[in-house]
mmCIF file of N, CA, C and O in Angstrom:
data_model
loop_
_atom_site.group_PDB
_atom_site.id
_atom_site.type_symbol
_atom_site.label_atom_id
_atom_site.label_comp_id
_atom_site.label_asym_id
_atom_site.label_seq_id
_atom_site.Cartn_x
_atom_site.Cartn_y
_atom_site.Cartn_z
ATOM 1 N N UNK A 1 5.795 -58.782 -41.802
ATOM 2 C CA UNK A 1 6.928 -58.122 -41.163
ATOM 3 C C UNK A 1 8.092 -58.033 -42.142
ATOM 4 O O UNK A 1 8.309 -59.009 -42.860
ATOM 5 N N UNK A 2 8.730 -57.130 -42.218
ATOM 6 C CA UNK A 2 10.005 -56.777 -43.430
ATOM 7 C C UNK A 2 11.124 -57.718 -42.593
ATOM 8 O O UNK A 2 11.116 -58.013 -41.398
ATOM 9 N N UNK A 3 12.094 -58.089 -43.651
ATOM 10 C CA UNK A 3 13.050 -58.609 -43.056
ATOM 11 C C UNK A 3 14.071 -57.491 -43.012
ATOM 12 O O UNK A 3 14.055 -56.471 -43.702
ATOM 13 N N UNK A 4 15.159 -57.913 -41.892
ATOM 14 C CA UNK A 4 16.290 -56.381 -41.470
ATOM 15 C C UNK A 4 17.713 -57.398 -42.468
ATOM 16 O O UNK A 4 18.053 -58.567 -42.285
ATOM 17 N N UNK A 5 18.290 -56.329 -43.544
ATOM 18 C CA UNK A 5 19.252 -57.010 -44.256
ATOM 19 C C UNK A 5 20.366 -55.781 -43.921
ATOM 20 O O UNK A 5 20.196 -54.584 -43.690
ATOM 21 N N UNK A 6 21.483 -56.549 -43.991
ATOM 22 C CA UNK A 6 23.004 -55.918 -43.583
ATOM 23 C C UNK A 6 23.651 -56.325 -44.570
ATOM 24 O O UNK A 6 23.643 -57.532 -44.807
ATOM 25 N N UNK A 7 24.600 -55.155 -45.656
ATOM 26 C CA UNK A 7 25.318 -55.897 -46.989
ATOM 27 C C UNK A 7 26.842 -54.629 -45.823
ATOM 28 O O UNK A 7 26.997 -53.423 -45.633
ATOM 29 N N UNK A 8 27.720 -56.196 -45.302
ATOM 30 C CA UNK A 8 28.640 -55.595 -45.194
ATOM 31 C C UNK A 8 30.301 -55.324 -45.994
ATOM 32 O O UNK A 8 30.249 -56.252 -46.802
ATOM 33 N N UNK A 9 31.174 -54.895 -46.156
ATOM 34 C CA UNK A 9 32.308 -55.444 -46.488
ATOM 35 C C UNK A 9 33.364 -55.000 -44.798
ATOM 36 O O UNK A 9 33.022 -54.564 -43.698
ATOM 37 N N UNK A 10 34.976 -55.487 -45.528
ATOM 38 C CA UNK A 10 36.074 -55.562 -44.451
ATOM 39 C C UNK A 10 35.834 -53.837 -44.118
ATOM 40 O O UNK A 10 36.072 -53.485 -42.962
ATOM 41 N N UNK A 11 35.483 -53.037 -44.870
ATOM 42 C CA UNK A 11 36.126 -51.839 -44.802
ATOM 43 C C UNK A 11 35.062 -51.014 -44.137
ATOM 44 O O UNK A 11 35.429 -50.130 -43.363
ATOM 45 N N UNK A 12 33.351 -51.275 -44.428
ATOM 46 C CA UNK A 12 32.429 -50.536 -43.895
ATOM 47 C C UNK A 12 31.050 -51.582 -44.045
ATOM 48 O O UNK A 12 31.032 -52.646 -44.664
ATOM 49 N N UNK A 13 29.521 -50.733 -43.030
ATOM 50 C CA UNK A 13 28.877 -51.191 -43.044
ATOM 51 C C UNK A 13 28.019 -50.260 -44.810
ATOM 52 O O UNK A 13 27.768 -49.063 -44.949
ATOM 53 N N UNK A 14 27.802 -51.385 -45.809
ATOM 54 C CA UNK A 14 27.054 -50.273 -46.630
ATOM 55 C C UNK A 14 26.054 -50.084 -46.517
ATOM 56 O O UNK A 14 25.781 -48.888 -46.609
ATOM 57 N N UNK A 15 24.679 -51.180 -46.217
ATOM 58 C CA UNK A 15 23.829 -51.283 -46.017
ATOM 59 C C UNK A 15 22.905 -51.975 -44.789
ATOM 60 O O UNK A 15 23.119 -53.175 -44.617
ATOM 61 N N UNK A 16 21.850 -51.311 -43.875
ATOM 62 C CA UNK A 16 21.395 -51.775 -43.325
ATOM 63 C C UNK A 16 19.991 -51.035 -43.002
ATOM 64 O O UNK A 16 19.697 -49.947 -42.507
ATOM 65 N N UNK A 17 19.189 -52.243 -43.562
ATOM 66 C CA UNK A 17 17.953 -51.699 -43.632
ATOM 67 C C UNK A 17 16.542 -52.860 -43.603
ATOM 68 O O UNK A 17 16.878 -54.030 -43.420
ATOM 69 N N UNK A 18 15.228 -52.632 -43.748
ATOM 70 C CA UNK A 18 14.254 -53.064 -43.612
ATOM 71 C C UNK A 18 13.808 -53.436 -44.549
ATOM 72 O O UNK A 18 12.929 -52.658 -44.920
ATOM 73 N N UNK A 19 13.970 -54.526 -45.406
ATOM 74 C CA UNK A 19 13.126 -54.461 -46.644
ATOM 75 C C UNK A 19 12.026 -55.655 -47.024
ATOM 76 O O UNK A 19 11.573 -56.204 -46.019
ATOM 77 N N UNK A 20 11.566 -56.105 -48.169
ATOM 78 C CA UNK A 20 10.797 -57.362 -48.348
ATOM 79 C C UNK A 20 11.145 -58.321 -48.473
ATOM 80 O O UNK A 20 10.761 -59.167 -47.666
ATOM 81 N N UNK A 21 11.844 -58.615 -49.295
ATOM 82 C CA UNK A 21 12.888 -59.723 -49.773
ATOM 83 C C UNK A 21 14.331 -59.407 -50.405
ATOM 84 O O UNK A 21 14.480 -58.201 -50.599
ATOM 85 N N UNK A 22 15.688 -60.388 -50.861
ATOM 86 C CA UNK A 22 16.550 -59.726 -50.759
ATOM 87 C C UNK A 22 16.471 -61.121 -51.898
ATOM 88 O O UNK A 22 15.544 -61.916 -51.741
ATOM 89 N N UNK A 23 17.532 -61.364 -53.080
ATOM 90 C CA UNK A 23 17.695 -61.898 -53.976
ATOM 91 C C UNK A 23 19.579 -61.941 -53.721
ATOM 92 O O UNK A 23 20.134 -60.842 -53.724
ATOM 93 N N UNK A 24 20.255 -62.912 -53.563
ATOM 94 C CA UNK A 24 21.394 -63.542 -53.149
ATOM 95 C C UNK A 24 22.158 -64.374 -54.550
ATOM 96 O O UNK A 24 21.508 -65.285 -55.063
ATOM 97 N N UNK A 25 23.318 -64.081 -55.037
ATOM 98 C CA UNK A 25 23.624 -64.804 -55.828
ATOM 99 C C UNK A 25 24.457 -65.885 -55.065
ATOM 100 O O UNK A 25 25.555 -65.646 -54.564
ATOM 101 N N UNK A 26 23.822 -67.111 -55.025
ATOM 102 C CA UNK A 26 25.151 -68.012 -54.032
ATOM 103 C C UNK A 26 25.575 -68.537 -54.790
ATOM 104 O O UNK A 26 25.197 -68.441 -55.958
ATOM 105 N N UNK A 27 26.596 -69.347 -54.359
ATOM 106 C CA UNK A 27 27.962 -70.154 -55.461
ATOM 107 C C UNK A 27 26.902 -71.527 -55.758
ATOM 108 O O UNK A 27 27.457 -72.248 -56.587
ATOM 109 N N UNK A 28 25.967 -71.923 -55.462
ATOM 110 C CA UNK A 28 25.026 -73.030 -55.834
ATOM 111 C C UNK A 28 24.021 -72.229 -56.229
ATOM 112 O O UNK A 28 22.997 -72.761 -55.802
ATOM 113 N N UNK A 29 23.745 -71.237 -56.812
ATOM 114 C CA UNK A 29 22.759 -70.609 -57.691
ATOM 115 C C UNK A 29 22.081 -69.681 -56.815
ATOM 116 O O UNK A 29 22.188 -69.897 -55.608
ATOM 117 N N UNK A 30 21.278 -68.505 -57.271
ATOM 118 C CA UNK A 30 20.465 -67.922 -56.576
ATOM 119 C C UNK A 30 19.257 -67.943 -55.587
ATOM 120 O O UNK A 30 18.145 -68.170 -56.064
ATOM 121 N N UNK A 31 19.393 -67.718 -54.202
ATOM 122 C CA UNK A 31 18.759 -67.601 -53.746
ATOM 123 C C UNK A 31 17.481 -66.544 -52.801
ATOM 124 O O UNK A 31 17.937 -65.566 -52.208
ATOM 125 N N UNK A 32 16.335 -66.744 -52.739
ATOM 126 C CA UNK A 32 15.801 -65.182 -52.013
ATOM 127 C C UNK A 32 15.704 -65.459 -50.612
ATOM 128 O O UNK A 32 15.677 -66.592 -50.131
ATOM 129 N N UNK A 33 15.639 -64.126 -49.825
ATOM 130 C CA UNK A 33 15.429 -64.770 -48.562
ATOM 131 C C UNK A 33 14.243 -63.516 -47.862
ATOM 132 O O UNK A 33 14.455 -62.308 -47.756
ATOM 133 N N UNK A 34 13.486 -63.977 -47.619
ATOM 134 C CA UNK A 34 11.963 -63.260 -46.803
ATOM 135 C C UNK A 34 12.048 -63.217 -45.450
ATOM 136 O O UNK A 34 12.785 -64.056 -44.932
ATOM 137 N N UNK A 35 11.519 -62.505 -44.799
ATOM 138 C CA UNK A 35 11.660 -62.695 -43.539
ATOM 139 C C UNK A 35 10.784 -64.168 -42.740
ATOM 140 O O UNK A 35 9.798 -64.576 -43.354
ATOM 141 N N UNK A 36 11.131 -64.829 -41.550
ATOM 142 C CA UNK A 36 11.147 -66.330 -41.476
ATOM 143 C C UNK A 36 12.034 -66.939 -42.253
ATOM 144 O O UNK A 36 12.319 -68.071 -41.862
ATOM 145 N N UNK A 37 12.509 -66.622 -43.107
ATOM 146 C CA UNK A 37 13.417 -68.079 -43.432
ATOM 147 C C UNK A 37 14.501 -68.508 -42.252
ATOM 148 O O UNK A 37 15.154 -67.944 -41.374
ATOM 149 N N UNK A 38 14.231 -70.273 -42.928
ATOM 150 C CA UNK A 38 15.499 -70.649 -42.092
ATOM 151 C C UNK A 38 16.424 -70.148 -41.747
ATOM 152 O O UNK A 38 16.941 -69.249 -42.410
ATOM 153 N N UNK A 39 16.894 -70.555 -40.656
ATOM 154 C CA UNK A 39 18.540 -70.676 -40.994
ATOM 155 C C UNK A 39 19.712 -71.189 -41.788
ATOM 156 O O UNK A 39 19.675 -72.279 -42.357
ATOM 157 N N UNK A 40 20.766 -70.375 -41.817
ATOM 158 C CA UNK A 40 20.828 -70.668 -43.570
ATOM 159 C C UNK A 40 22.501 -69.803 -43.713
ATOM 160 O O UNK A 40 22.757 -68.706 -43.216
ATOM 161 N N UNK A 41 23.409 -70.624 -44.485
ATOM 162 C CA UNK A 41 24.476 -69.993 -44.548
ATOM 163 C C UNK A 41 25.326 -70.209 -46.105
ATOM 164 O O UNK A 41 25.457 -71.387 -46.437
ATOM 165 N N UNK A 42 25.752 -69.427 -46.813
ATOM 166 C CA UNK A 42 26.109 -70.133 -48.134
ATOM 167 C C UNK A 42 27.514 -69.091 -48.415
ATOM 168 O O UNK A 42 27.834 -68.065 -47.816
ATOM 169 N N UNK A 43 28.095 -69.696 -49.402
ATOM 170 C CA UNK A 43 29.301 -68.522 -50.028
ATOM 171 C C UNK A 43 28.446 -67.782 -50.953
ATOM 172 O O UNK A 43 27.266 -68.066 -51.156
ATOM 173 N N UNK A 44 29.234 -66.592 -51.638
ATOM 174 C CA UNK A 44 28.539 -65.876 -52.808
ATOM 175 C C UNK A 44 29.549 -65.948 -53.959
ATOM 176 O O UNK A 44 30.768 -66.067 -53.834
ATOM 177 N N UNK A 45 28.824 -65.855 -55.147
ATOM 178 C CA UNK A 45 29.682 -65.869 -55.790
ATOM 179 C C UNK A 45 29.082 -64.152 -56.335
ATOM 180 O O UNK A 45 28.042 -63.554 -56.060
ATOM 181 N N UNK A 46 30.616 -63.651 -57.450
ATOM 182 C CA UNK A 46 30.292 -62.304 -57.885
ATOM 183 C C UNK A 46 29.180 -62.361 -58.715
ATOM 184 O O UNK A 46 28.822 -63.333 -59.379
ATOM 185 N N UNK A 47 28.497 -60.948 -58.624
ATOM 186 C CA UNK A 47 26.912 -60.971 -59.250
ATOM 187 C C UNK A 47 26.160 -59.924 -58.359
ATOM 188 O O UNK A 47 26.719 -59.217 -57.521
ATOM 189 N N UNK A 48 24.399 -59.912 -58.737
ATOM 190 C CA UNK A 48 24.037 -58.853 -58.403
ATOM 191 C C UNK A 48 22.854 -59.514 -57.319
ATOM 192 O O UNK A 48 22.159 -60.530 -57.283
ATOM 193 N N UNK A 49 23.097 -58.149 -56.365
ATOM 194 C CA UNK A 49 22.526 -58.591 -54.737
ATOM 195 C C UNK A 49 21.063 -57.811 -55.674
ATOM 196 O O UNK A 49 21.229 -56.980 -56.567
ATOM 197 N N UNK A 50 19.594 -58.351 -55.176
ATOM 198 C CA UNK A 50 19.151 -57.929 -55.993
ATOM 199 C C UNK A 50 17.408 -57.353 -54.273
ATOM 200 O O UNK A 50 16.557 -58.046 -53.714
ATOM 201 N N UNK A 51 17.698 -56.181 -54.193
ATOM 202 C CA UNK A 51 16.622 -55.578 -53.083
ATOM 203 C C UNK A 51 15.633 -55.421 -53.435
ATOM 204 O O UNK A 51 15.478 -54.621 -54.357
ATOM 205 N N UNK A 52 14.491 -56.109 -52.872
ATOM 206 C CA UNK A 52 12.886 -55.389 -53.073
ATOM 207 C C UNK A 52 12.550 -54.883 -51.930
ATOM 208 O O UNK A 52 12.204 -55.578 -50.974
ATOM 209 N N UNK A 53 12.621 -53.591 -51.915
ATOM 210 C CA UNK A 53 11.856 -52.551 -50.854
ATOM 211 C C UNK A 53 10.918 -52.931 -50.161
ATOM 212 O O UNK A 53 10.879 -53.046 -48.936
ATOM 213 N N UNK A 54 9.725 -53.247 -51.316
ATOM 214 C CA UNK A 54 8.187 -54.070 -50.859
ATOM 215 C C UNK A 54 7.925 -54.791 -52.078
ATOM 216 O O UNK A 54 8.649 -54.846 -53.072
ATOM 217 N N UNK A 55 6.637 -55.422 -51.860
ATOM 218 C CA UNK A 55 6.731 -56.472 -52.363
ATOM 219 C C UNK A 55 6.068 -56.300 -53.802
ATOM 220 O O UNK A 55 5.101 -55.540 -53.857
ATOM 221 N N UNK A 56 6.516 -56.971 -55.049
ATOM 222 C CA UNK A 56 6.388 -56.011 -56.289
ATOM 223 C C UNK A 56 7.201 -54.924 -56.679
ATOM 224 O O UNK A 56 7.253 -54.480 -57.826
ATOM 225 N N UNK A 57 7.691 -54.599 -55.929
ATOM 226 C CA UNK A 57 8.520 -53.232 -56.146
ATOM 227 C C UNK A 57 9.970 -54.153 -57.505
ATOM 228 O O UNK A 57 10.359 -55.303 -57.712
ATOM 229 N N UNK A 58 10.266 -52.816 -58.046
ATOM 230 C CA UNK A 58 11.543 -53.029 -59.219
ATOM 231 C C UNK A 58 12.808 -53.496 -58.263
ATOM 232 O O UNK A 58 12.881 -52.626 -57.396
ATOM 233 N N UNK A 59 13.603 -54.263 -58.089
ATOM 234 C CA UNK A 59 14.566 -54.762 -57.172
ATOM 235 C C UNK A 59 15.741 -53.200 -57.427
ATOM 236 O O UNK A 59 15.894 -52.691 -58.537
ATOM 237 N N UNK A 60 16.353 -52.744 -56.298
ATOM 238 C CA UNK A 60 18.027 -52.442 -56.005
ATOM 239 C C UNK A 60 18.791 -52.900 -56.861
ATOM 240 O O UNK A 60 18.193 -53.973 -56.942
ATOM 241 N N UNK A 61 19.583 -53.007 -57.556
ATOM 242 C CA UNK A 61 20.912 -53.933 -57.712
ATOM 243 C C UNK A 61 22.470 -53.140 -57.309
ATOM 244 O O UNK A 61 22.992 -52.132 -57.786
ATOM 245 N N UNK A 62 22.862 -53.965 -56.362
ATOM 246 C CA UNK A 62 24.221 -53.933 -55.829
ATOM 247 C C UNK A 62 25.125 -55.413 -56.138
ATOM 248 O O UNK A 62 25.110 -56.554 -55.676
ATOM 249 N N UNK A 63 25.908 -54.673 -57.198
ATOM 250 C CA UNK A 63 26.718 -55.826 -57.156
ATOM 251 C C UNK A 63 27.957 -55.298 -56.585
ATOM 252 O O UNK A 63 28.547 -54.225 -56.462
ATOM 253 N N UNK A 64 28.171 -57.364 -56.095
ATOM 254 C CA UNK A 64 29.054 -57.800 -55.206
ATOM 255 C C UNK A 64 30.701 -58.547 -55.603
ATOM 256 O O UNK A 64 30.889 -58.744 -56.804
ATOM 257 N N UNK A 65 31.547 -58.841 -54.883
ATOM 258 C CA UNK A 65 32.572 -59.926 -55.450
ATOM 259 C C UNK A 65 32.977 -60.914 -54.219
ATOM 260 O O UNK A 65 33.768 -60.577 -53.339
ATOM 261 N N UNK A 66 32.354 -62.128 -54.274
ATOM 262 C CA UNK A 66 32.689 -62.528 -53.616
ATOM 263 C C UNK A 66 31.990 -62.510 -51.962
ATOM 264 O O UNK A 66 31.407 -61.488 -51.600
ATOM 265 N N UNK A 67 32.127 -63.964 -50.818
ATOM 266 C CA UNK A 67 32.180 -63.350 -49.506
ATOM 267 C C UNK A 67 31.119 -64.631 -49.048
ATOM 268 O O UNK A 67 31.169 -65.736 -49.587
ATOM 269 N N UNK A 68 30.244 -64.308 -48.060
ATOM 270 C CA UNK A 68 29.353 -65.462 -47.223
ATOM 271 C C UNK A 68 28.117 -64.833 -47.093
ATOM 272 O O UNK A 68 28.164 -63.631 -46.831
ATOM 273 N N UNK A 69 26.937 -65.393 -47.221
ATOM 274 C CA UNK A 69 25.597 -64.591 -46.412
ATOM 275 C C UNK A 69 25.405 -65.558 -45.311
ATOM 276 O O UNK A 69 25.855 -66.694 -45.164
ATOM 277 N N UNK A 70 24.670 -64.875 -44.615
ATOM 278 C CA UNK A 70 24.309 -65.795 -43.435
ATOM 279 C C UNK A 70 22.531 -65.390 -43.275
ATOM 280 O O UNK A 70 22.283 -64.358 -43.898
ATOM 281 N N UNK A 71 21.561 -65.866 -42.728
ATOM 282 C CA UNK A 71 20.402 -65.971 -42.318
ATOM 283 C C UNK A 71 20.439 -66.778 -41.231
ATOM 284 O O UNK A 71 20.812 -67.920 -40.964
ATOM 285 N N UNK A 72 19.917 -65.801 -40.652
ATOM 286 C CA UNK A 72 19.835 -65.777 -38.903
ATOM 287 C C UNK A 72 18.478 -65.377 -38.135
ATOM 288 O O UNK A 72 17.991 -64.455 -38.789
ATOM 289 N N UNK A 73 17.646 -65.675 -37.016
ATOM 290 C CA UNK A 73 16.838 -65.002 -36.422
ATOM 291 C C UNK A 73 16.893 -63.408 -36.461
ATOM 292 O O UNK A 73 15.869 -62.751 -36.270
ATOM 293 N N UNK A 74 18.285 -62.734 -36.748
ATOM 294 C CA UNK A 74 17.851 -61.361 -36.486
ATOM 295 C C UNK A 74 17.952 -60.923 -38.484
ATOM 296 O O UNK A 74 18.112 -59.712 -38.634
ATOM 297 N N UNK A 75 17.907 -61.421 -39.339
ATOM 298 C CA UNK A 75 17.841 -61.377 -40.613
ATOM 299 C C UNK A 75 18.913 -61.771 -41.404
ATOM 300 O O UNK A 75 19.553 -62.776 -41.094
ATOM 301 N N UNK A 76 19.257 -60.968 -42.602
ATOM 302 C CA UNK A 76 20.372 -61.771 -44.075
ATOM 303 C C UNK A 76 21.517 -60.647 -43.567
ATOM 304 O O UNK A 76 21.168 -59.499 -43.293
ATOM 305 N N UNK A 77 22.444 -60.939 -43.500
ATOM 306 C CA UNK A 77 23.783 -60.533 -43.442
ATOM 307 C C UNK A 77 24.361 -60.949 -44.436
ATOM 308 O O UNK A 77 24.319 -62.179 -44.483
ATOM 309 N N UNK A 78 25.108 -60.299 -45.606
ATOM 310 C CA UNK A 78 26.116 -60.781 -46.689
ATOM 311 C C UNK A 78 27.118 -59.871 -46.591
ATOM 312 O O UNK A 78 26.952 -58.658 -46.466
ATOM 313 N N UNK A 79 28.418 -60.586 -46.659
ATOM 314 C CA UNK A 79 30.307 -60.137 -46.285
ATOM 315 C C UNK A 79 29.970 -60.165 -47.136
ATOM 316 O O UNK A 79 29.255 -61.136 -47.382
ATOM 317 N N UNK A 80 30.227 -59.049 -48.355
ATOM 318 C CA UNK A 80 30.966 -59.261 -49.033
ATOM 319 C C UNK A 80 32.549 -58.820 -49.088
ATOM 320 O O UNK A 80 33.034 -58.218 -48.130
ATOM 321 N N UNK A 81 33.164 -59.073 -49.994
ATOM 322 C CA UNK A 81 34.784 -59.332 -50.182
ATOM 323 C C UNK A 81 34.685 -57.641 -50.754
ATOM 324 O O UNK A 81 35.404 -56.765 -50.273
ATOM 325 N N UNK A 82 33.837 -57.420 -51.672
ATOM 326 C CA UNK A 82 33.977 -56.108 -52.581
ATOM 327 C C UNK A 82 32.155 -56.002 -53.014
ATOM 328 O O UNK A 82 31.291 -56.808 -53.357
ATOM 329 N N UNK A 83 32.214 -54.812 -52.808
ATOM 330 C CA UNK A 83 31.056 -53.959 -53.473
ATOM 331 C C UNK A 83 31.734 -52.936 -54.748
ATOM 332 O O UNK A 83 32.674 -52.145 -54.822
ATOM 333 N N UNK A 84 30.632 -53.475 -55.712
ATOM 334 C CA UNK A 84 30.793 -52.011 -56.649
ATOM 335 C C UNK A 84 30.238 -50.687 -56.642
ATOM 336 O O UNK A 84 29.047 -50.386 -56.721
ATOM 337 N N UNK A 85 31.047 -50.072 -56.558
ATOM 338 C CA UNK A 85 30.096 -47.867 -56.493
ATOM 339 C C UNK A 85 30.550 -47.975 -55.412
ATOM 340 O O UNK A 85 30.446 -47.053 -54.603
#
């Protein structure tokens, strides 16, 4: 089952979508998150949100500045503070 990821900021929703795994830069180092993972909440630090579509696939990169992810039963949510592009 794909996990459902949301990359929001204060100003808009940018992303929300279905994908495989999602690659998280947290302020205690990088983390991925698949669908099932725990529950799970960390700060981010600036760096690159890194998307795999499916699995193997070349990752997205959206970088971020700053903000919180959260992992939840309904998937990864990351505030960020600022998106670049």
């Amino acid at each position: 089952m794909p996990l459902h990821f949301e990359l929001v900021t204060p100003a808009k929703l940018v992303r929300s979508e279905d994908v495989h795994m999602v690659v998280v830069p947290g302020t205690e180092g990088e983390f991925g998150v698949l669908e099932g993972h725990a529950p799970f909440m960390s700060t981010i630090r600036d760096g690159a949100v890194q998307i795999f579509a499916k699995d193997g696939a070349t990752p997205e990169i959206i970088q971020v500045r700053g903000g919180f992810a959260e992992v939840n039963e309904k998937g990864l949510t990351v505030l960020a503070e600022h998106v670049e592009g």
